[in-house]
Amino acid sequence: MSLYRDTGVVLRVHKLGEADRIITLLTRRHGKVRAVAKGVRRTTSRFGARLEPFGHVDAQFYTGRTLDVITQVETVDAFALPIVGDYQRYTAASAITETADRLAVEEGEPALKLYLLVTGALRALAEGSRDASLVLDAFLLRAMVYAGWAPAITECARCGDPGPHNAFNVQAGGSLCGRCRVPGSVHPAPEVLVLLAALLHGDWPVAEETTFPVRRDVSGLVAAHLQWHLERQLRSLPFVERRAREAPIDGRLGSDAVSGDTEVTGAAQGTRSRDVTGGVTGGGAGA
């Protein structure tokens, strides 16, 4: 029997048999790990409450034939306690852990940078000192950098000319200059690009001074860009609450092709329109 220890964040759980659960964790040294926690659904379990989503734990595993088995658990940070009591923070944390689960494809492959991004984002949500929507969008942008999908913000995605530029196209990779602009591009306001850059580089004083319409437009672009590369919709994004009930992306983020509710679809050039629009509309408007 081979034992090992690691610290990790619980990304998701699902039932196994009558009393067990399979726990998916993103760990510091071993990347994504799926392990069985035996008997944790019983009321007499010693550590069942510690293995809930968003928990940051130090766990001991032993290597099994198909799945490892968790034998000991200690709480490192109780992120879940303040998060689950607030709907906005809970939905943002759910989107964060789902994204991390999608990006950490290979089990057992180290993913230290992604682990640090997840723990940092969950810590910020638990502390509640920053707007949950901004924390989520900052995490998604930095996670796309980790995955190699970072959108071009301050330069043209095709020719590299320095910007800012007034066109943005998800399929093309981000901002586009006048020469490289393609049909279906959207035209974000300059403040949108400023906020994108601030979230990517951690300039929180700039980010926190922005208005809700600008944050909403940024959320739409970030979600569309991420889901384009994932090639599927994040199930948790439509439920993210943005604290304001306003219409989806307005005329300031206009499209070359269409307007209104289909503008985000234009950002993705119409491909997978149902998945992308569904995720962005729900995430951006908190409907």
PDB file of C-alpha atoms in Angstrom:
ATOM      1  CA  MET A   1       0.000   0.000   0.000  1.00  0.00           C
ATOM      2  CA  SER A   2       1.432   3.381  -1.098  1.00  0.00           C
ATOM      3  CA  LEU A   3       0.547   6.420   1.021  1.00  0.00           C
ATOM      4  CA  TYR A   4       0.928  10.077   0.102  1.00  0.00           C
ATOM      5  CA  ARG A   5      -0.297  13.461   1.383  1.00  0.00           C
ATOM      6  CA  ASP A   6      -1.209  16.634  -0.440  1.00  0.00           C
ATOM      7  CA  THR A   7      -3.202  19.823   0.002  1.00  0.00           C
ATOM      8  CA  GLY A   8      -6.044  20.465  -2.377  1.00  0.00           C
ATOM      9  CA  VAL A   9      -9.337  22.168  -3.111  1.00  0.00           C
ATOM     10  CA  VAL A  10     -12.500  20.091  -3.442  1.00  0.00           C
ATOM     11  CA  LEU A  11     -13.884  20.753  -6.921  1.00  0.00           C
ATOM     12  CA  ARG A  12     -16.884  18.418  -6.901  1.00  0.00           C
ATOM     13  CA  VAL A  13     -18.343  15.348  -5.250  1.00  0.00           C
ATOM     14  CA  HIS A  14     -20.750  12.637  -6.293  1.00  0.00           C
ATOM     15  CA  LYS A  15     -22.280   9.627  -4.616  1.00  0.00           C
ATOM     16  CA  LEU A  16     -20.849   6.140  -4.739  1.00  0.00           C
ATOM     17  CA  GLY A  17     -22.859   3.264  -3.351  1.00  0.00           C
ATOM     18  CA  GLU A  18     -24.869   3.765  -0.183  1.00  0.00           C
ATOM     19  CA  ALA A  19     -22.414   5.665   2.009  1.00  0.00           C
ATOM     20  CA  ASP A  20     -19.357   6.629  -0.033  1.00  0.00           C
ATOM     21  CA  ARG A  21     -18.463   9.543  -2.283  1.00  0.00           C
ATOM     22  CA  ILE A  22     -15.996  10.136  -5.073  1.00  0.00           C
ATOM     23  CA  ILE A  23     -14.182  13.400  -4.361  1.00  0.00           C
ATOM     24  CA  THR A  24     -12.459  15.368  -7.126  1.00  0.00           C
ATOM     25  CA  LEU A  25      -9.683  17.601  -5.812  1.00  0.00           C
ATOM     26  CA  LEU A  26      -7.173  19.925  -7.416  1.00  0.00           C
ATOM     27  CA  THR A  27      -4.006  19.404  -5.407  1.00  0.00           C
ATOM     28  CA  ARG A  28      -0.758  21.316  -5.118  1.00  0.00           C
ATOM     29  CA  ARG A  29       1.647  18.547  -6.201  1.00  0.00           C
ATOM     30  CA  HIS A  30      -0.476  15.894  -7.916  1.00  0.00           C
ATOM     31  CA  GLY A  31      -2.852  18.006  -9.973  1.00  0.00           C
ATOM     32  CA  LYS A  32      -6.373  16.651 -10.273  1.00  0.00           C
ATOM     33  CA  VAL A  33      -7.061  13.634  -8.085  1.00  0.00           C
ATOM     34  CA  ARG A  34     -10.231  11.554  -7.933  1.00  0.00           C
ATOM     35  CA  ALA A  35     -10.451   9.536  -4.747  1.00  0.00           C
ATOM     36  CA  VAL A  36     -13.012   7.576  -2.767  1.00  0.00           C
ATOM     37  CA  ALA A  37     -14.030   8.827   0.664  1.00  0.00           C
ATOM     38  CA  LYS A  38     -15.567   5.820   2.361  1.00  0.00           C
ATOM     39  CA  GLY A  39     -18.518   6.235   4.683  1.00  0.00           C
ATOM     40  CA  VAL A  40     -18.617  10.053   4.478  1.00  0.00           C
ATOM     41  CA  ARG A  41     -22.383  10.108   3.880  1.00  0.00           C
ATOM     42  CA  ARG A  42     -23.005   8.513   7.256  1.00  0.00           C
ATOM     43  CA  THR A  43     -23.762  10.819  10.165  1.00  0.00           C
ATOM     44  CA  THR A  44     -20.953   9.185  12.115  1.00  0.00           C
ATOM     45  CA  SER A  45     -18.297  10.079   9.526  1.00  0.00           C
ATOM     46  CA  ARG A  46     -15.213  11.710  11.009  1.00  0.00           C
ATOM     47  CA  PHE A  47     -14.444  13.981   8.063  1.00  0.00           C
ATOM     48  CA  GLY A  48     -17.481  14.029   5.782  1.00  0.00           C
ATOM     49  CA  ALA A  49     -18.173  17.729   6.371  1.00  0.00           C
ATOM     50  CA  ARG A  50     -14.605  18.639   5.392  1.00  0.00           C
ATOM     51  CA  LEU A  51     -14.933  17.083   1.939  1.00  0.00           C
ATOM     52  CA  GLU A  52     -17.521  19.454   0.527  1.00  0.00           C
ATOM     53  CA  PRO A  53     -17.059  21.676  -2.551  1.00  0.00           C
ATOM     54  CA  PHE A  54     -14.774  24.703  -2.018  1.00  0.00           C
ATOM     55  CA  GLY A  55     -13.077  23.064   0.952  1.00  0.00           C
ATOM     56  CA  HIS A  56      -9.297  23.564   1.161  1.00  0.00           C
ATOM     57  CA  VAL A  57      -7.902  20.499   2.891  1.00  0.00           C
ATOM     58  CA  ASP A  58      -4.789  18.549   3.685  1.00  0.00           C
ATOM     59  CA  ALA A  59      -5.528  14.911   2.881  1.00  0.00           C
ATOM     60  CA  GLN A  60      -3.801  11.555   3.064  1.00  0.00           C
ATOM     61  CA  PHE A  61      -4.411   9.038   0.281  1.00  0.00           C
ATOM     62  CA  TYR A  62      -3.452   5.498  -0.428  1.00  0.00           C
ATOM     63  CA  THR A  63      -3.188   4.225  -3.961  1.00  0.00           C
ATOM     64  CA  GLY A  64      -5.942   1.854  -5.005  1.00  0.00           C
ATOM     65  CA  ARG A  65      -6.402  -0.290  -8.097  1.00  0.00           C
ATOM     66  CA  THR A  66      -8.679   2.164  -9.902  1.00  0.00           C
ATOM     67  CA  LEU A  67      -9.247   5.075  -7.527  1.00  0.00           C
ATOM     68  CA  ASP A  68      -7.176   6.289  -4.618  1.00  0.00           C
ATOM     69  CA  VAL A  69      -8.775   6.244  -1.168  1.00  0.00           C
ATOM     70  CA  ILE A  70      -8.836   9.148   1.276  1.00  0.00           C
ATOM     71  CA  THR A  71      -7.842   8.056   4.767  1.00  0.00           C
ATOM     72  CA  GLN A  72      -7.284  11.337   6.649  1.00  0.00           C
ATOM     73  CA  VAL A  73      -8.470  14.918   6.152  1.00  0.00           C
ATOM     74  CA  GLU A  74      -7.618  18.161   7.930  1.00  0.00           C
ATOM     75  CA  THR A  75      -9.081  21.556   7.098  1.00  0.00           C
ATOM     76  CA  VAL A  76      -6.587  24.146   5.847  1.00  0.00           C
ATOM     77  CA  ASP A  77      -9.048  26.941   4.988  1.00  0.00           C
ATOM     78  CA  ALA A  78     -12.807  26.869   5.585  1.00  0.00           C
ATOM     79  CA  PHE A  79     -13.664  28.680   2.345  1.00  0.00           C
ATOM     80  CA  ALA A  80     -17.068  27.022   2.120  1.00  0.00           C
ATOM     81  CA  LEU A  81     -18.540  28.524   5.290  1.00  0.00           C
ATOM     82  CA  PRO A  82     -18.779  32.167   4.120  1.00  0.00           C
ATOM     83  CA  ILE A  83     -19.313  31.244   0.461  1.00  0.00           C
ATOM     84  CA  VAL A  84     -22.356  28.984   0.702  1.00  0.00           C
ATOM     85  CA  GLY A  85     -24.313  31.561   2.703  1.00  0.00           C
ATOM     86  CA  ASP A  86     -24.235  34.130  -0.112  1.00  0.00           C
ATOM     87  CA  TYR A  87     -25.821  33.264  -3.458  1.00  0.00           C
ATOM     88  CA  GLN A  88     -23.602  35.530  -5.546  1.00  0.00           C
ATOM     89  CA  ARG A  89     -20.405  34.191  -4.002  1.00  0.00           C
ATOM     90  CA  TYR A  90     -21.695  30.614  -4.182  1.00  0.00           C
ATOM     91  CA  THR A  91     -22.499  30.778  -7.906  1.00  0.00           C
ATOM     92  CA  ALA A  92     -19.177  32.493  -8.666  1.00  0.00           C
ATOM     93  CA  ALA A  93     -17.299  29.807  -6.712  1.00  0.00           C
ATOM     94  CA  SER A  94     -19.215  27.087  -8.567  1.00  0.00           C
ATOM     95  CA  ALA A  95     -18.117  28.575 -11.903  1.00  0.00           C
ATOM     96  CA  ILE A  96     -14.532  28.743 -10.671  1.00  0.00           C
ATOM     97  CA  THR A  97     -14.382  25.099  -9.577  1.00  0.00           C
ATOM     98  CA  GLU A  98     -16.158  23.887 -12.723  1.00  0.00           C
ATOM     99  CA  THR A  99     -13.677  25.771 -14.899  1.00  0.00           C
ATOM    100  CA  ALA A 100     -10.738  24.323 -12.971  1.00  0.00           C
ATOM    101  CA  ASP A 101     -12.176  20.834 -13.359  1.00  0.00           C
ATOM    102  CA  ARG A 102     -12.452  21.324 -17.135  1.00  0.00           C
ATOM    103  CA  LEU A 103      -8.953  22.755 -17.515  1.00  0.00           C
ATOM    104  CA  ALA A 104      -7.195  20.100 -15.417  1.00  0.00           C
ATOM    105  CA  VAL A 105      -7.783  17.357 -17.948  1.00  0.00           C
ATOM    106  CA  GLU A 106      -5.134  14.784 -17.021  1.00  0.00           C
ATOM    107  CA  GLU A 107      -5.360  13.280 -13.554  1.00  0.00           C
ATOM    108  CA  GLY A 108      -2.080  13.134 -11.674  1.00  0.00           C
ATOM    109  CA  GLU A 109      -0.430  15.854 -13.801  1.00  0.00           C
ATOM    110  CA  PRO A 110       0.905  18.741 -11.671  1.00  0.00           C
ATOM    111  CA  ALA A 111      -1.038  21.989 -12.153  1.00  0.00           C
ATOM    112  CA  LEU A 112       0.458  24.266  -9.507  1.00  0.00           C
ATOM    113  CA  LYS A 113      -0.415  27.547 -11.241  1.00  0.00           C
ATOM    114  CA  LEU A 114      -4.051  26.528 -11.658  1.00  0.00           C
ATOM    115  CA  TYR A 115      -4.191  25.366  -8.038  1.00  0.00           C
ATOM    116  CA  LEU A 116      -2.875  28.744  -6.865  1.00  0.00           C
ATOM    117  CA  LEU A 117      -5.387  30.582  -9.058  1.00  0.00           C
ATOM    118  CA  VAL A 118      -8.279  28.580  -7.610  1.00  0.00           C
ATOM    119  CA  THR A 119      -7.227  28.966  -3.991  1.00  0.00           C
ATOM    120  CA  GLY A 120      -6.603  32.693  -4.476  1.00  0.00           C
ATOM    121  CA  ALA A 121     -10.018  33.231  -6.071  1.00  0.00           C
ATOM    122  CA  LEU A 122     -11.853  31.221  -3.402  1.00  0.00           C
ATOM    123  CA  ARG A 123     -10.000  33.076  -0.659  1.00  0.00           C
ATOM    124  CA  ALA A 124     -11.059  36.413  -2.166  1.00  0.00           C
ATOM    125  CA  LEU A 125     -14.681  35.224  -2.338  1.00  0.00           C
ATOM    126  CA  ALA A 126     -14.592  33.945   1.234  1.00  0.00           C
ATOM    127  CA  GLU A 127     -13.181  37.235   2.537  1.00  0.00           C
ATOM    128  CA  GLY A 128     -15.851  39.177   0.652  1.00  0.00           C
ATOM    129  CA  SER A 129     -13.659  42.258   0.213  1.00  0.00           C
ATOM    130  CA  ARG A 130     -14.055  42.339  -3.579  1.00  0.00           C
ATOM    131  CA  ASP A 131     -17.041  42.106  -5.889  1.00  0.00           C
ATOM    132  CA  ALA A 132     -17.688  38.437  -6.648  1.00  0.00           C
ATOM    133  CA  SER A 133     -18.277  39.109 -10.348  1.00  0.00           C
ATOM    134  CA  LEU A 134     -14.907  40.819 -10.685  1.00  0.00           C
ATOM    135  CA  VAL A 135     -13.181  37.977  -8.847  1.00  0.00           C
ATOM    136  CA  LEU A 136     -14.804  35.439 -11.171  1.00  0.00           C
ATOM    137  CA  ASP A 137     -13.891  37.308 -14.365  1.00  0.00           C
ATOM    138  CA  ALA A 138     -10.321  37.867 -13.154  1.00  0.00           C
ATOM    139  CA  PHE A 139     -10.005  34.148 -12.451  1.00  0.00           C
ATOM    140  CA  LEU A 140     -11.426  33.176 -15.853  1.00  0.00           C
ATOM    141  CA  LEU A 141      -9.037  35.502 -17.684  1.00  0.00           C
ATOM    142  CA  ARG A 142      -6.014  34.205 -15.793  1.00  0.00           C
ATOM    143  CA  ALA A 143      -7.166  30.605 -16.208  1.00  0.00           C
ATOM    144  CA  MET A 144      -7.286  31.192 -19.970  1.00  0.00           C
ATOM    145  CA  VAL A 145      -3.708  32.471 -19.791  1.00  0.00           C
ATOM    146  CA  TYR A 146      -2.804  29.205 -18.037  1.00  0.00           C
ATOM    147  CA  ALA A 147      -4.540  27.206 -20.779  1.00  0.00           C
ATOM    148  CA  GLY A 148      -2.960  29.233 -23.592  1.00  0.00           C
ATOM    149  CA  TRP A 149      -6.229  30.900 -24.630  1.00  0.00           C
ATOM    150  CA  ALA A 150      -5.617  34.436 -23.383  1.00  0.00           C
ATOM    151  CA  PRO A 151      -7.565  37.009 -25.440  1.00  0.00           C
ATOM    152  CA  ALA A 152      -5.601  39.808 -27.067  1.00  0.00           C
ATOM    153  CA  ILE A 153      -6.565  43.033 -25.269  1.00  0.00           C
ATOM    154  CA  THR A 154      -3.925  45.693 -25.860  1.00  0.00           C
ATOM    155  CA  GLU A 155      -2.814  44.552 -29.322  1.00  0.00           C
ATOM    156  CA  CYS A 156      -4.371  43.138 -32.470  1.00  0.00           C
ATOM    157  CA  ALA A 157      -4.861  39.372 -32.212  1.00  0.00           C
ATOM    158  CA  ARG A 158      -3.830  38.887 -35.860  1.00  0.00           C
ATOM    159  CA  CYS A 159      -1.119  41.385 -36.750  1.00  0.00           C
ATOM    160  CA  GLY A 160       0.056  42.419 -33.282  1.00  0.00           C
ATOM    161  CA  ASP A 161      -0.344  46.169 -33.825  1.00  0.00           C
ATOM    162  CA  PRO A 162      -0.573  47.967 -30.461  1.00  0.00           C
ATOM    163  CA  GLY A 163      -4.008  49.170 -29.475  1.00  0.00           C
ATOM    164  CA  PRO A 164      -6.440  49.765 -28.023  1.00  0.00           C
ATOM    165  CA  HIS A 165      -8.589  48.653 -30.958  1.00  0.00           C
ATOM    166  CA  ASN A 166     -12.348  49.059 -31.297  1.00  0.00           C
ATOM    167  CA  ALA A 167     -13.250  45.564 -32.516  1.00  0.00           C
ATOM    168  CA  PHE A 168     -13.306  42.277 -30.625  1.00  0.00           C
ATOM    169  CA  ASN A 169     -13.877  38.811 -32.067  1.00  0.00           C
ATOM    170  CA  VAL A 170     -13.802  35.635 -30.019  1.00  0.00           C
ATOM    171  CA  GLN A 171     -12.944  33.285 -32.874  1.00  0.00           C
ATOM    172  CA  ALA A 172     -10.128  35.553 -34.043  1.00  0.00           C
ATOM    173  CA  GLY A 173      -8.601  35.657 -30.566  1.00  0.00           C
ATOM    174  CA  GLY A 174      -9.616  39.025 -29.133  1.00  0.00           C
ATOM    175  CA  SER A 175      -9.101  42.644 -30.168  1.00  0.00           C
ATOM    176  CA  LEU A 176      -8.721  43.428 -33.871  1.00  0.00           C
ATOM    177  CA  CYS A 177      -7.419  46.497 -35.660  1.00  0.00           C
ATOM    178  CA  GLY A 178      -9.296  48.140 -38.512  1.00  0.00           C
ATOM    179  CA  ARG A 179      -7.390  46.179 -41.164  1.00  0.00           C
ATOM    180  CA  CYS A 180      -7.913  42.788 -39.519  1.00  0.00           C
ATOM    181  CA  ARG A 181     -11.519  43.253 -38.385  1.00  0.00           C
ATOM    182  CA  VAL A 182     -13.824  40.484 -39.589  1.00  0.00           C
ATOM    183  CA  PRO A 183     -17.622  40.398 -39.954  1.00  0.00           C
ATOM    184  CA  GLY A 184     -19.406  39.516 -36.737  1.00  0.00           C
ATOM    185  CA  SER A 185     -16.968  41.432 -34.524  1.00  0.00           C
ATOM    186  CA  VAL A 186     -18.378  43.384 -31.596  1.00  0.00           C
ATOM    187  CA  HIS A 187     -17.340  46.905 -30.669  1.00  0.00           C
ATOM    188  CA  PRO A 188     -16.729  47.231 -26.915  1.00  0.00           C
ATOM    189  CA  ALA A 189     -16.450  50.629 -25.300  1.00  0.00           C
ATOM    190  CA  PRO A 190     -12.891  51.695 -24.372  1.00  0.00           C
ATOM    191  CA  GLU A 191     -13.747  51.213 -20.695  1.00  0.00           C
ATOM    192  CA  VAL A 192     -14.433  47.526 -21.383  1.00  0.00           C
ATOM    193  CA  LEU A 193     -10.890  46.966 -22.652  1.00  0.00           C
ATOM    194  CA  VAL A 194      -9.507  48.912 -19.696  1.00  0.00           C
ATOM    195  CA  LEU A 195     -11.358  46.632 -17.275  1.00  0.00           C
ATOM    196  CA  LEU A 196     -10.248  43.501 -19.131  1.00  0.00           C
ATOM    197  CA  ALA A 197      -6.621  44.558 -18.815  1.00  0.00           C
ATOM    198  CA  ALA A 198      -7.076  45.548 -15.148  1.00  0.00           C
ATOM    199  CA  LEU A 199      -8.555  42.174 -14.224  1.00  0.00           C
ATOM    200  CA  LEU A 200      -5.877  40.300 -16.130  1.00  0.00           C
ATOM    201  CA  HIS A 201      -3.046  42.162 -14.401  1.00  0.00           C
ATOM    202  CA  GLY A 202      -4.632  42.554 -10.964  1.00  0.00           C
ATOM    203  CA  ASP A 203      -5.123  46.327 -11.040  1.00  0.00           C
ATOM    204  CA  TRP A 204      -7.973  46.280  -8.530  1.00  0.00           C
ATOM    205  CA  PRO A 205      -8.230  50.061  -7.886  1.00  0.00           C
ATOM    206  CA  VAL A 206      -9.022  50.545 -11.586  1.00  0.00           C
ATOM    207  CA  ALA A 207     -11.345  47.532 -11.722  1.00  0.00           C
ATOM    208  CA  GLU A 208     -13.387  48.575  -8.699  1.00  0.00           C
ATOM    209  CA  GLU A 209     -14.061  52.048 -10.088  1.00  0.00           C
ATOM    210  CA  THR A 210     -15.915  50.698 -13.143  1.00  0.00           C
ATOM    211  CA  THR A 211     -19.675  50.819 -13.586  1.00  0.00           C
ATOM    212  CA  PHE A 212     -22.070  47.900 -13.783  1.00  0.00           C
ATOM    213  CA  PRO A 213     -22.679  48.195 -17.573  1.00  0.00           C
ATOM    214  CA  VAL A 214     -18.933  47.952 -18.193  1.00  0.00           C
ATOM    215  CA  ARG A 215     -18.607  44.941 -15.872  1.00  0.00           C
ATOM    216  CA  ARG A 216     -21.567  43.285 -17.586  1.00  0.00           C
ATOM    217  CA  ASP A 217     -19.991  43.711 -21.023  1.00  0.00           C
ATOM    218  CA  VAL A 218     -16.697  42.322 -19.766  1.00  0.00           C
ATOM    219  CA  SER A 219     -18.479  39.293 -18.292  1.00  0.00           C
ATOM    220  CA  GLY A 220     -20.099  38.635 -21.649  1.00  0.00           C
ATOM    221  CA  LEU A 221     -16.835  38.749 -23.568  1.00  0.00           C
ATOM    222  CA  VAL A 222     -14.944  36.656 -21.016  1.00  0.00           C
ATOM    223  CA  ALA A 223     -17.640  33.971 -20.897  1.00  0.00           C
ATOM    224  CA  ALA A 224     -17.954  33.844 -24.685  1.00  0.00           C
ATOM    225  CA  HIS A 225     -14.184  33.571 -25.124  1.00  0.00           C
ATOM    226  CA  LEU A 226     -13.836  30.811 -22.523  1.00  0.00           C
ATOM    227  CA  GLN A 227     -16.743  28.728 -23.794  1.00  0.00           C
ATOM    228  CA  TRP A 228     -15.563  29.070 -27.381  1.00  0.00           C
ATOM    229  CA  HIS A 229     -12.293  27.385 -26.463  1.00  0.00           C
ATOM    230  CA  LEU A 230     -13.888  24.823 -24.157  1.00  0.00           C
ATOM    231  CA  GLU A 231     -16.302  23.982 -27.006  1.00  0.00           C
ATOM    232  CA  ARG A 232     -19.105  23.574 -24.513  1.00  0.00           C
ATOM    233  CA  GLN A 233     -21.120  25.645 -22.077  1.00  0.00           C
ATOM    234  CA  LEU A 234     -20.235  25.871 -18.414  1.00  0.00           C
ATOM    235  CA  ARG A 235     -23.338  24.699 -16.580  1.00  0.00           C
ATOM    236  CA  SER A 236     -22.792  27.049 -13.645  1.00  0.00           C
ATOM    237  CA  LEU A 237     -22.357  30.316 -15.600  1.00  0.00           C
ATOM    238  CA  PRO A 238     -26.068  30.930 -16.341  1.00  0.00           C
ATOM    239  CA  PHE A 239     -26.736  30.968 -12.591  1.00  0.00           C
ATOM    240  CA  VAL A 240     -24.051  33.497 -11.628  1.00  0.00           C
ATOM    241  CA  GLU A 241     -25.700  36.499 -10.001  1.00  0.00           C
ATOM    242  CA  ARG A 242     -24.397  39.935 -10.957  1.00  0.00           C
ATOM    243  CA  ARG A 243     -26.399  41.932  -8.357  1.00  0.00           C
ATOM    244  CA  ALA A 244     -28.247  44.028 -10.937  1.00  0.00           C
ATOM    245  CA  ARG A 245     -31.167  43.211 -13.190  1.00  0.00           C
ATOM    246  CA  GLU A 246     -30.442  44.979 -16.399  1.00  0.00           C
ATOM    247  CA  ALA A 247     -30.824  43.937 -20.010  1.00  0.00           C
ATOM    248  CA  PRO A 248     -28.024  41.932 -21.632  1.00  0.00           C
ATOM    249  CA  ILE A 249     -25.217  43.689 -23.475  1.00  0.00           C
ATOM    250  CA  ASP A 250     -26.483  47.058 -24.723  1.00  0.00           C
ATOM    251  CA  GLY A 251     -25.847  49.081 -27.850  1.00  0.00           C
ATOM    252  CA  ARG A 252     -22.391  50.191 -26.697  1.00  0.00           C
ATOM    253  CA  LEU A 253     -21.209  46.663 -27.471  1.00  0.00           C
ATOM    254  CA  GLY A 254     -22.682  46.687 -30.983  1.00  0.00           C
ATOM    255  CA  SER A 255     -22.170  44.078 -33.674  1.00  0.00           C
ATOM    256  CA  ASP A 256     -21.376  44.354 -37.372  1.00  0.00           C
ATOM    257  CA  ALA A 257     -24.079  41.858 -38.185  1.00  0.00           C
ATOM    258  CA  VAL A 258     -26.938  42.071 -35.699  1.00  0.00           C
ATOM    259  CA  SER A 259     -28.035  43.782 -32.498  1.00  0.00           C
ATOM    260  CA  GLY A 260     -29.890  43.040 -29.288  1.00  0.00           C
ATOM    261  CA  ASP A 261     -29.775  39.604 -27.689  1.00  0.00           C
ATOM    262  CA  THR A 262     -27.764  38.098 -30.540  1.00  0.00           C
ATOM    263  CA  GLU A 263     -24.727  40.338 -30.134  1.00  0.00           C
ATOM    264  CA  VAL A 264     -22.821  37.818 -28.064  1.00  0.00           C
ATOM    265  CA  THR A 265     -23.505  35.225 -30.724  1.00  0.00           C
ATOM    266  CA  GLY A 266     -21.900  37.654 -33.136  1.00  0.00           C
ATOM    267  CA  ALA A 267     -18.829  37.735 -30.928  1.00  0.00           C
ATOM    268  CA  ALA A 268     -18.463  34.022 -31.470  1.00  0.00           C
ATOM    269  CA  GLN A 269     -19.398  34.386 -35.176  1.00  0.00           C
ATOM    270  CA  GLY A 270     -22.549  32.382 -34.797  1.00  0.00           C
ATOM    271  CA  THR A 271     -20.898  29.052 -33.995  1.00  0.00           C
ATOM    272  CA  ARG A 272     -22.310  27.151 -31.035  1.00  0.00           C
ATOM    273  CA  SER A 273     -24.651  30.097 -30.565  1.00  0.00           C
ATOM    274  CA  ARG A 274     -27.027  28.397 -28.189  1.00  0.00           C
ATOM    275  CA  ASP A 275     -24.310  27.335 -25.739  1.00  0.00           C
ATOM    276  CA  VAL A 276     -22.384  30.602 -25.770  1.00  0.00           C
ATOM    277  CA  THR A 277     -25.381  32.902 -25.630  1.00  0.00           C
ATOM    278  CA  GLY A 278     -26.993  30.872 -22.868  1.00  0.00           C
ATOM    279  CA  GLY A 279     -23.918  31.117 -20.680  1.00  0.00           C
ATOM    280  CA  VAL A 280     -23.275  34.797 -21.266  1.00  0.00           C
ATOM    281  CA  THR A 281     -26.829  36.043 -20.943  1.00  0.00           C
ATOM    282  CA  GLY A 282     -27.378  34.260 -17.635  1.00  0.00           C
ATOM    283  CA  GLY A 283     -23.948  35.183 -16.283  1.00  0.00           C
ATOM    284  CA  GLY A 284     -24.055  38.793 -17.388  1.00  0.00           C
ATOM    285  CA  ALA A 285     -27.536  39.793 -16.375  1.00  0.00           C
ATOM    286  CA  GLY A 286     -28.201  37.611 -13.337  1.00  0.00           C
ATOM    287  CA  ALA A 287     -31.641  36.806 -14.700  1.00  0.00           C
TER     288      ALA A 287
END
